[in-house]
PDB file of C-alpha atoms in Angstrom:
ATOM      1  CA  UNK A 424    -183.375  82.741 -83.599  1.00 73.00           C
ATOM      2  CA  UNK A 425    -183.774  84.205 -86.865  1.00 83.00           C
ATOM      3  CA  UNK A 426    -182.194  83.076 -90.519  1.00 90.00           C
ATOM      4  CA  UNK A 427    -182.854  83.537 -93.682  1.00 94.00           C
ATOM      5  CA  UNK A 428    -180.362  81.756 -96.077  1.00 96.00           C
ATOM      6  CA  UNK A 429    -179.732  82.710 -99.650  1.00 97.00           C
ATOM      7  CA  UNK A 430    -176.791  82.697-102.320  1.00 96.00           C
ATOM      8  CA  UNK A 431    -174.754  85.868-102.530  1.00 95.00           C
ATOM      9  CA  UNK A 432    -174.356  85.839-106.132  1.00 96.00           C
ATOM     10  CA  UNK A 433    -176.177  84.157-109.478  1.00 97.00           C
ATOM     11  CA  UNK A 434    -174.744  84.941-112.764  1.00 97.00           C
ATOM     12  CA  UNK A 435    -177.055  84.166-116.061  1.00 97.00           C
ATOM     13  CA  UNK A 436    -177.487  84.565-119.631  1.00 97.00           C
ATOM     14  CA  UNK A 437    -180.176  86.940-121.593  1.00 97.00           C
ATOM     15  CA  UNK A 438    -182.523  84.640-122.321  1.00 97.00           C
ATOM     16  CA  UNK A 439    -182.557  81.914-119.691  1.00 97.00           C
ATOM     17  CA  UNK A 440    -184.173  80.777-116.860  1.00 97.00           C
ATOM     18  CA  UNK A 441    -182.462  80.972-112.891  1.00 97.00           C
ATOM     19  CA  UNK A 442    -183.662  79.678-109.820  1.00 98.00           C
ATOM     20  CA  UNK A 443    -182.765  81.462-106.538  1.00 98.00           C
ATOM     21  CA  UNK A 444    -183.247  79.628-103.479  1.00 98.00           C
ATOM     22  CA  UNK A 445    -183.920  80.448 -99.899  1.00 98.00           C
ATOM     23  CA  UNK A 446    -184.275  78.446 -96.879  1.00 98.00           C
ATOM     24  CA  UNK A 447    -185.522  80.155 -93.368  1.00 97.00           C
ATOM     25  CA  UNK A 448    -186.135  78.891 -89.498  1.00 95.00           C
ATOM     26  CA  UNK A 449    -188.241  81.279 -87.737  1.00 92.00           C
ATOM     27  CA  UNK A 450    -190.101  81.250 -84.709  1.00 86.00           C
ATOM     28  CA  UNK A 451    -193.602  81.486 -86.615  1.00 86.00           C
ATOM     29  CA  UNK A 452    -194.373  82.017 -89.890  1.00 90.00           C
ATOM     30  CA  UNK A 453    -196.722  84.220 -91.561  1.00 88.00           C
ATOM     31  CA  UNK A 454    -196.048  84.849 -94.850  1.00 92.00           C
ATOM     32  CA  UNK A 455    -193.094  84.732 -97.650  1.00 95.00           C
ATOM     33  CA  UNK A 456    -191.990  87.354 -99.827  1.00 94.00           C
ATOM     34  CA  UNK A 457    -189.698  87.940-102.731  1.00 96.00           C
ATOM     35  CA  UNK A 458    -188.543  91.681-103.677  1.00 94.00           C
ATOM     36  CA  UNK A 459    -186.571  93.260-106.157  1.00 96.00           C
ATOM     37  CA  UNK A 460    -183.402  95.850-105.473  1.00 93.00           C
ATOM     38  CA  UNK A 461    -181.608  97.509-108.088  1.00 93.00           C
ATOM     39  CA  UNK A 462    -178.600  99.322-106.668  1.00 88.00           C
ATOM     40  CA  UNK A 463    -179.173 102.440-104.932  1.00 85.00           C
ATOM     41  CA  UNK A 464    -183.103 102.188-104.838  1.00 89.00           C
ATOM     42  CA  UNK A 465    -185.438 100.666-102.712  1.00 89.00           C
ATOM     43  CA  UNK A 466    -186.836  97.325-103.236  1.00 91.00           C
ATOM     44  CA  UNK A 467    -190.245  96.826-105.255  1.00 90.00           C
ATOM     45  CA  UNK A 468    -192.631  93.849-104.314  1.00 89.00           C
ATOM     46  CA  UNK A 469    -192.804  90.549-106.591  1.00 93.00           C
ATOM     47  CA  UNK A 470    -194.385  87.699-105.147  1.00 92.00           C
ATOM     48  CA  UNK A 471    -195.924  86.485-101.553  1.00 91.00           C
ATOM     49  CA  UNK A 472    -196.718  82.893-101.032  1.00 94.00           C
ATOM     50  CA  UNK A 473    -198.427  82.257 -97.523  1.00 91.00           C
ATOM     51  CA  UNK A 474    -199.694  78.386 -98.783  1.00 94.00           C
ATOM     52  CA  UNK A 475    -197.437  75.736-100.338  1.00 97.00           C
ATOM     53  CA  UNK A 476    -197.332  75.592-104.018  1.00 96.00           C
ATOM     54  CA  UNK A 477    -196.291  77.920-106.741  1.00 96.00           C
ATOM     55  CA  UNK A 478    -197.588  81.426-107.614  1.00 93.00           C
ATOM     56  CA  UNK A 479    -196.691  82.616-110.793  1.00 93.00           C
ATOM     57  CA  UNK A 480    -196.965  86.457-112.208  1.00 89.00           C
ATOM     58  CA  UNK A 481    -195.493  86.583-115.537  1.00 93.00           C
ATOM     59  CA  UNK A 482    -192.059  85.735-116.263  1.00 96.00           C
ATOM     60  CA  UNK A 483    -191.907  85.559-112.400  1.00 96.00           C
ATOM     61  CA  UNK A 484    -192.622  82.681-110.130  1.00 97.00           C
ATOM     62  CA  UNK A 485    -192.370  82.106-106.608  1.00 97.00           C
ATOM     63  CA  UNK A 486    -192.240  78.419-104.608  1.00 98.00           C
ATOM     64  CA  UNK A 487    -193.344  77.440-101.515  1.00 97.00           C
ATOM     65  CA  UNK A 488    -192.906  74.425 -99.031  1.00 97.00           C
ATOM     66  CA  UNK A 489    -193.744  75.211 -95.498  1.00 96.00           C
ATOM     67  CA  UNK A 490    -192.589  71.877 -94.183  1.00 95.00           C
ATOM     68  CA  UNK A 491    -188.983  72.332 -96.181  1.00 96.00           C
ATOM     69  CA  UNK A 492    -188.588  76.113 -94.833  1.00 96.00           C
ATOM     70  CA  UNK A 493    -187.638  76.826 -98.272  1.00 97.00           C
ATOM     71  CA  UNK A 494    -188.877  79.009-100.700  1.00 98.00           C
ATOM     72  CA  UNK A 495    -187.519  79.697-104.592  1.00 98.00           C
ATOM     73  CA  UNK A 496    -187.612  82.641-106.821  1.00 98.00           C
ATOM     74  CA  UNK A 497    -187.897  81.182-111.104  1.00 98.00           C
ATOM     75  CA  UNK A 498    -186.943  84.068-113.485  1.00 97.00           C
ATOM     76  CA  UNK A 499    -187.345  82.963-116.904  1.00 97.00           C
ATOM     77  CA  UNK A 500    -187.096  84.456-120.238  1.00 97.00           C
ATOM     78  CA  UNK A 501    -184.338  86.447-118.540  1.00 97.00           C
ATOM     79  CA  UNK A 502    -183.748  90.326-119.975  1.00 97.00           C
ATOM     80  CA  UNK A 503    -180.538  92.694-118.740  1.00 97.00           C
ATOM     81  CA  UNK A 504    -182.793  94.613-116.587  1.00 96.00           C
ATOM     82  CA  UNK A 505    -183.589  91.722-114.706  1.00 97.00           C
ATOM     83  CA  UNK A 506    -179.988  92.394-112.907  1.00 97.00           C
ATOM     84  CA  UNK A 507    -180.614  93.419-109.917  1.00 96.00           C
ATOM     85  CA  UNK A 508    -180.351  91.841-106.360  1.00 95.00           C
ATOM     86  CA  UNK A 509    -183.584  89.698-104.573  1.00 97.00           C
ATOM     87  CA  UNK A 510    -184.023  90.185-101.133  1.00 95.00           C
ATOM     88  CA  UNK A 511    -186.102  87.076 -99.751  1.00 96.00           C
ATOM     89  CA  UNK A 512    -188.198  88.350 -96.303  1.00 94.00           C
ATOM     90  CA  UNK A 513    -190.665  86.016 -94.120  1.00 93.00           C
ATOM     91  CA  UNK A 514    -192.865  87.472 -91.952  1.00 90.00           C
ATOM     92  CA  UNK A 515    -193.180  86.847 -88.294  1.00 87.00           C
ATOM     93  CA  UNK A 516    -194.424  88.458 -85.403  1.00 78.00           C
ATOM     94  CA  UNK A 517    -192.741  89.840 -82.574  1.00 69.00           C
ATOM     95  CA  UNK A 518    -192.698  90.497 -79.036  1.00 65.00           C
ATOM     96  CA  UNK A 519    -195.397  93.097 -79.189  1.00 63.00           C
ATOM     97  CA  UNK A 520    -197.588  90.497 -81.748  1.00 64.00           C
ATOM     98  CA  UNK A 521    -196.847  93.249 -84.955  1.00 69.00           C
ATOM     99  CA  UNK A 522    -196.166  91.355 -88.031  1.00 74.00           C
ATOM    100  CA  UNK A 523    -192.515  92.324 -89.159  1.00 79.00           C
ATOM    101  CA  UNK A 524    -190.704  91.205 -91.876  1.00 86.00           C
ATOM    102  CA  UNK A 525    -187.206  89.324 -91.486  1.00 88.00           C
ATOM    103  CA  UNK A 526    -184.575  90.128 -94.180  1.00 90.00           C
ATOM    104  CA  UNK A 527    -182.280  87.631 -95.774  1.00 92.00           C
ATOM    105  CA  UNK A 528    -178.991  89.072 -96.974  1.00 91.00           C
ATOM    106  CA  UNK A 529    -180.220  89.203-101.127  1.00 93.00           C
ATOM    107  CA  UNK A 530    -179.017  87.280-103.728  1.00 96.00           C
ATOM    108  CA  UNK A 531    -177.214  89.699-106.543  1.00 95.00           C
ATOM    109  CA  UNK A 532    -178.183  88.276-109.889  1.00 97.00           C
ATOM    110  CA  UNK A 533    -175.901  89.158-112.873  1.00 97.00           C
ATOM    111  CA  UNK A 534    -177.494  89.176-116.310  1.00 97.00           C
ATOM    112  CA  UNK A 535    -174.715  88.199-119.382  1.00 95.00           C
ATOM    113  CA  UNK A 536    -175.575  89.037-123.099  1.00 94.00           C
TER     114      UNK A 536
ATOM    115  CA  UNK B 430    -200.369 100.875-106.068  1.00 63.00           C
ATOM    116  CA  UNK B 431    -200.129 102.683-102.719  1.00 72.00           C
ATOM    117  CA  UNK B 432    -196.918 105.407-103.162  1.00 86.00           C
ATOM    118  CA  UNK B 433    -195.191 106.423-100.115  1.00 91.00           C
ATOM    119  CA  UNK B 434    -192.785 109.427-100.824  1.00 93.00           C
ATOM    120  CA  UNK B 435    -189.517 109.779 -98.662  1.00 95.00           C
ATOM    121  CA  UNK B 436    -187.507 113.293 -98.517  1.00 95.00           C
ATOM    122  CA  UNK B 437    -184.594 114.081 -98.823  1.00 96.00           C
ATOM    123  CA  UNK B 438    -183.275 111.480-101.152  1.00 94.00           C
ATOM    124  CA  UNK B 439    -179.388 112.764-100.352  1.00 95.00           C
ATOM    125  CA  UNK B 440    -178.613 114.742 -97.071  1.00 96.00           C
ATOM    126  CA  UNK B 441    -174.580 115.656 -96.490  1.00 96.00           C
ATOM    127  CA  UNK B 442    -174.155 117.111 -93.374  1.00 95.00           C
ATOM    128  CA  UNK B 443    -171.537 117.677 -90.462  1.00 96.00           C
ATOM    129  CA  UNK B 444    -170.551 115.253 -88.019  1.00 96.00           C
ATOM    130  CA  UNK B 445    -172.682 116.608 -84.486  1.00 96.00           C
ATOM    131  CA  UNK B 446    -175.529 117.727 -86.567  1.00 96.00           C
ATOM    132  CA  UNK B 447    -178.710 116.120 -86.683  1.00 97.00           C
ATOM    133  CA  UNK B 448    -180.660 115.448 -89.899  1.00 97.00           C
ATOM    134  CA  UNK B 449    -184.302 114.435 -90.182  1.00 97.00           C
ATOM    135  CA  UNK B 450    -185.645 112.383 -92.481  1.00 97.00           C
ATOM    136  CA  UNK B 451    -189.919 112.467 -93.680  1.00 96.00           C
ATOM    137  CA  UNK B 452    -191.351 109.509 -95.046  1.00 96.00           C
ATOM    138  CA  UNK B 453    -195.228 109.843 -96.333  1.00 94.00           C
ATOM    139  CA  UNK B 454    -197.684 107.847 -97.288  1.00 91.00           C
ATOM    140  CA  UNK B 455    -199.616 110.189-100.008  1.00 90.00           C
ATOM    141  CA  UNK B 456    -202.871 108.078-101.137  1.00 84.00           C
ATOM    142  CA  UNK B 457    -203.632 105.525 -98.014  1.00 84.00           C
ATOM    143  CA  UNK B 458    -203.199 106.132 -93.763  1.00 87.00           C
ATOM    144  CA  UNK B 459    -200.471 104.500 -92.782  1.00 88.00           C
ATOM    145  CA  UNK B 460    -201.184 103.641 -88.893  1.00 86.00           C
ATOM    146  CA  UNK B 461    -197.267 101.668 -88.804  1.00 88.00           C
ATOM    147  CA  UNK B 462    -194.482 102.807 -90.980  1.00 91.00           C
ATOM    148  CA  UNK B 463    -191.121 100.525 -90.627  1.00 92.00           C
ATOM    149  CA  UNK B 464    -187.800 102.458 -90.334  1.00 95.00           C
ATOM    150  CA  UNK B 465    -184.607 100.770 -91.973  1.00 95.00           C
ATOM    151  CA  UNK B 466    -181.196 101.234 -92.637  1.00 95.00           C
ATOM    152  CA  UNK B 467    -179.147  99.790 -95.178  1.00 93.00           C
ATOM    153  CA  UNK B 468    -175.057  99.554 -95.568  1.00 90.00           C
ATOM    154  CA  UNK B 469    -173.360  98.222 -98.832  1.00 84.00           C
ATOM    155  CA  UNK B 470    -173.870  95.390-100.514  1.00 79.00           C
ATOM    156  CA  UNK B 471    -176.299  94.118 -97.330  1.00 83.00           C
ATOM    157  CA  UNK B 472    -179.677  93.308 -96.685  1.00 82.00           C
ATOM    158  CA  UNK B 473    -182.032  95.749 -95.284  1.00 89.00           C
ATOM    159  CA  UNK B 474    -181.761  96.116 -90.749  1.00 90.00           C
ATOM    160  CA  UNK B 475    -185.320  97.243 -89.460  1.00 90.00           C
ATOM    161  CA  UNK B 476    -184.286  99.726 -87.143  1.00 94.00           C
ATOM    162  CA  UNK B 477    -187.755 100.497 -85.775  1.00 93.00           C
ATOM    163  CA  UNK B 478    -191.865  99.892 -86.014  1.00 90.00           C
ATOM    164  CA  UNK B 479    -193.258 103.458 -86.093  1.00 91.00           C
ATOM    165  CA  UNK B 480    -196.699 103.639 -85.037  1.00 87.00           C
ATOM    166  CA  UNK B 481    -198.802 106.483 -85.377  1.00 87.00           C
ATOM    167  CA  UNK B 482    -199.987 107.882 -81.919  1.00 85.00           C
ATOM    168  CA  UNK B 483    -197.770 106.111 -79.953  1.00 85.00           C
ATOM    169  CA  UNK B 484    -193.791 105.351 -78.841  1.00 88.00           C
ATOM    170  CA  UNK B 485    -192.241 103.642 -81.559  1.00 91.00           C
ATOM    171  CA  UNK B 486    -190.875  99.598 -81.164  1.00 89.00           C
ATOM    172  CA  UNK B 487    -187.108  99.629 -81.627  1.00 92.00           C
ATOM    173  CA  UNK B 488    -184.924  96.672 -82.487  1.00 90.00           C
ATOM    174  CA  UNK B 489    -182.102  95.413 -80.480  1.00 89.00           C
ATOM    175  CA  UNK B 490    -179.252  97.576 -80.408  1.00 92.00           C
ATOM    176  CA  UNK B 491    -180.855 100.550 -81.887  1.00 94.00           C
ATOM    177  CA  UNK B 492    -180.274 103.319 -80.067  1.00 94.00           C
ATOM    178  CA  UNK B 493    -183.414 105.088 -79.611  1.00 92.00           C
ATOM    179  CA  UNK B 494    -182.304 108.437 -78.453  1.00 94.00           C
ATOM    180  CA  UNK B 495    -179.576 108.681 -81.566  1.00 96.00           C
ATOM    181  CA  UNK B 496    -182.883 107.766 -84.067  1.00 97.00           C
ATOM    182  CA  UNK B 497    -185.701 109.923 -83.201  1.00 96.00           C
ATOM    183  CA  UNK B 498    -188.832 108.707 -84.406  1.00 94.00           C
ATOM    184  CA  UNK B 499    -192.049 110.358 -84.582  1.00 92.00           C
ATOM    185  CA  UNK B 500    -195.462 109.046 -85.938  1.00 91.00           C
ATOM    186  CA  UNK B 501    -197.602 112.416 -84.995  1.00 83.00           C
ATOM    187  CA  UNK B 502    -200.581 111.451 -88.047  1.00 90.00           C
ATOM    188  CA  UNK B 503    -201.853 108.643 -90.135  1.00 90.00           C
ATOM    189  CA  UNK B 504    -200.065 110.050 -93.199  1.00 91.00           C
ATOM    190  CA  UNK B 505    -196.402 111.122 -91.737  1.00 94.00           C
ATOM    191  CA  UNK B 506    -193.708 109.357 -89.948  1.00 95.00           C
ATOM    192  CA  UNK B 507    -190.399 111.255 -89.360  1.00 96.00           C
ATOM    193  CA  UNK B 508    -186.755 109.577 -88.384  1.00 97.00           C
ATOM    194  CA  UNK B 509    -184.466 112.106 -86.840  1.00 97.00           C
ATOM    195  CA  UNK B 510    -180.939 111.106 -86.588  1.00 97.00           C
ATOM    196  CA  UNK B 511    -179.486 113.291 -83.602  1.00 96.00           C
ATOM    197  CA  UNK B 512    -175.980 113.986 -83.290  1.00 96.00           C
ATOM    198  CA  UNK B 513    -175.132 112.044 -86.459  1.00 96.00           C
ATOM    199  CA  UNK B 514    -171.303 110.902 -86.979  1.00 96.00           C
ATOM    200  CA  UNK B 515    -169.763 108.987 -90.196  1.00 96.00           C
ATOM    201  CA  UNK B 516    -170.568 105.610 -89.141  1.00 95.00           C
ATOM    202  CA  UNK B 517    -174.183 107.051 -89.754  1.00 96.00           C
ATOM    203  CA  UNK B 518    -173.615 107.073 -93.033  1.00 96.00           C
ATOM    204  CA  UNK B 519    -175.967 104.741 -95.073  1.00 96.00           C
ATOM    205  CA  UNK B 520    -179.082 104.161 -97.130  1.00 95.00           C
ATOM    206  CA  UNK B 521    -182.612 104.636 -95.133  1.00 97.00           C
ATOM    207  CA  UNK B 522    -185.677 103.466 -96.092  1.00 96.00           C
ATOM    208  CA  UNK B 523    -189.251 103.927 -94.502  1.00 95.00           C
ATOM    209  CA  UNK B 524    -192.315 101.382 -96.097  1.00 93.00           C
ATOM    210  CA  UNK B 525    -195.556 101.292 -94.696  1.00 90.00           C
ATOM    211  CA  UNK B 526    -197.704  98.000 -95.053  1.00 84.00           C
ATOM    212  CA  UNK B 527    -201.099  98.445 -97.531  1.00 75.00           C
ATOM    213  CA  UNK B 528    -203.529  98.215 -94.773  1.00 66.00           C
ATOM    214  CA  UNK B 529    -204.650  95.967 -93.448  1.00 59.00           C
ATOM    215  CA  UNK B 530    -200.649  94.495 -93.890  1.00 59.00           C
ATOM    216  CA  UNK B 531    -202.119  91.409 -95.819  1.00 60.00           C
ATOM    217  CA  UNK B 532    -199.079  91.633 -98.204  1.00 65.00           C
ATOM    218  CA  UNK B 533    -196.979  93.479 -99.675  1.00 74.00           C
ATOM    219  CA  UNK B 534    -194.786  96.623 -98.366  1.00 84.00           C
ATOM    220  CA  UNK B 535    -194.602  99.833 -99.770  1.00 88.00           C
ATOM    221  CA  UNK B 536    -191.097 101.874 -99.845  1.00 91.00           C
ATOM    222  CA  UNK B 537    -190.312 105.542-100.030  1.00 93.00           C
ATOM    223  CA  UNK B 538    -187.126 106.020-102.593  1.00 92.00           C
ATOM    224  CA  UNK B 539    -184.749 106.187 -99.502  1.00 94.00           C
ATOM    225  CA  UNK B 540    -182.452 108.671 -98.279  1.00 96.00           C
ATOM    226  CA  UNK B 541    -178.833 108.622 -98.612  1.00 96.00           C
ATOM    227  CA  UNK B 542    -177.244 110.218 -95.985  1.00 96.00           C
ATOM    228  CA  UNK B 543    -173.528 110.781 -95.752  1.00 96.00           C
ATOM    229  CA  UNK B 544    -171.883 111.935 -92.688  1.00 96.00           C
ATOM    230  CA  UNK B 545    -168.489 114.092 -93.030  1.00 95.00           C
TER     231      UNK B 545
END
């Protein structure tokens, strides 16, 4: 089967720095991806990490570990925008052998002032 | 970055009616466009792989003659919902892969479509 495991909810300050986590088991793995939902629009892309290690884009950063099936999302330097939920998706192929992406539930992240 | 544009954004329309929904892919051919649906508060369900020229590859326990989907050119896939009723109701989304899908997905703004 297919799961993607992530907290529902994060709450953080203006300011700081969070960590969201996700752990998956897929049959196959091609590909990780982190994207951004604010409520009531679609999601826009941050990060993909295919290798193991950490790509970072700014006050974003994305983790990898292949072996672990886990994956994190760093936000630092956090701003009240930033609130929003983060929908962690791996990508696998299916029966056909199209690349599809599989969904964890998002993790809705509450910026404080 | 590649902009696919979805239309409508809202739809309200009676329960037995049937309500289609465009998704385009304005600057870049978009030979598979992914169809999904998503309820309150959860993740996005991929309802379907569109692919233009050919039947579309639905996911377990969609319904493929409720969701009409057609794929008739490399710029334009459509999702028809046919006979709609309120448990229809919820957020769709279309995205279409930047070709050749090394990476990242591109989403149309949705469509909100309540049922009454």
């Amino acid at each position: 089967g297919q799961n993607i495991d992530q907290p529902t909810e994060m709450t953080a300050t203006e300011g700081a720095i969070v960590q969201i986590n996700c752990t998956y088991q897929t049959s196959g793995f091609n590909g990780l991806f982190w994207y951004q939902q604010h409520a009531g629009e679609a999601p826009t892309f941050l990060s993909y990490n295919v290798l193991d290690g950490l790509e970072e884009k700014g006050r974003f950063s994305s983790f990898l570990s292949r072996s672990k099936g886990y994956s994190y999302l760093l936000l630092k330097e956090l701003q009240m925008k930033d609130s929003a939920s983060y929908l962690c998706a791996v990508r696998v192929y299916n029966a056909g052998n199209n690349r599809k992406l599989i969904w964890g539930l998002g993790t809705s992240l509450a910026v404080n002032p | 970055g590649a902009v696919v544009s979805q239309h409508p954004s809202w739809v309200i329309c009676k329960s037995g009616t049937s309500v289609k929904i465009e998704c385009r892919s304005l600057d870049f051919q978009a030979t598979t466009m992914f169809w999904y649906r998503q309820f309150p508060k959860q993740s996005l369900m991929l309802m379907a792989t569109s692919n233009e020229g050919s039947k579309a590859t639905y996911e377990q326990g969609v319904e493929k003659d409720k969701f009409l989907i057609n794929h008739a050119s490399l710029t334009l896939s459509t999702l028809t919902v046919t006979s709609a009723h309120p448990e229809d109701s919820s957020f769709y989304i279309c995205s279409a892969p930047d070709p050749p899908f090394t990476g990242e997905l591109f989403f149309g703004e949705g469509s909100r479509l309540t049922v009454l």
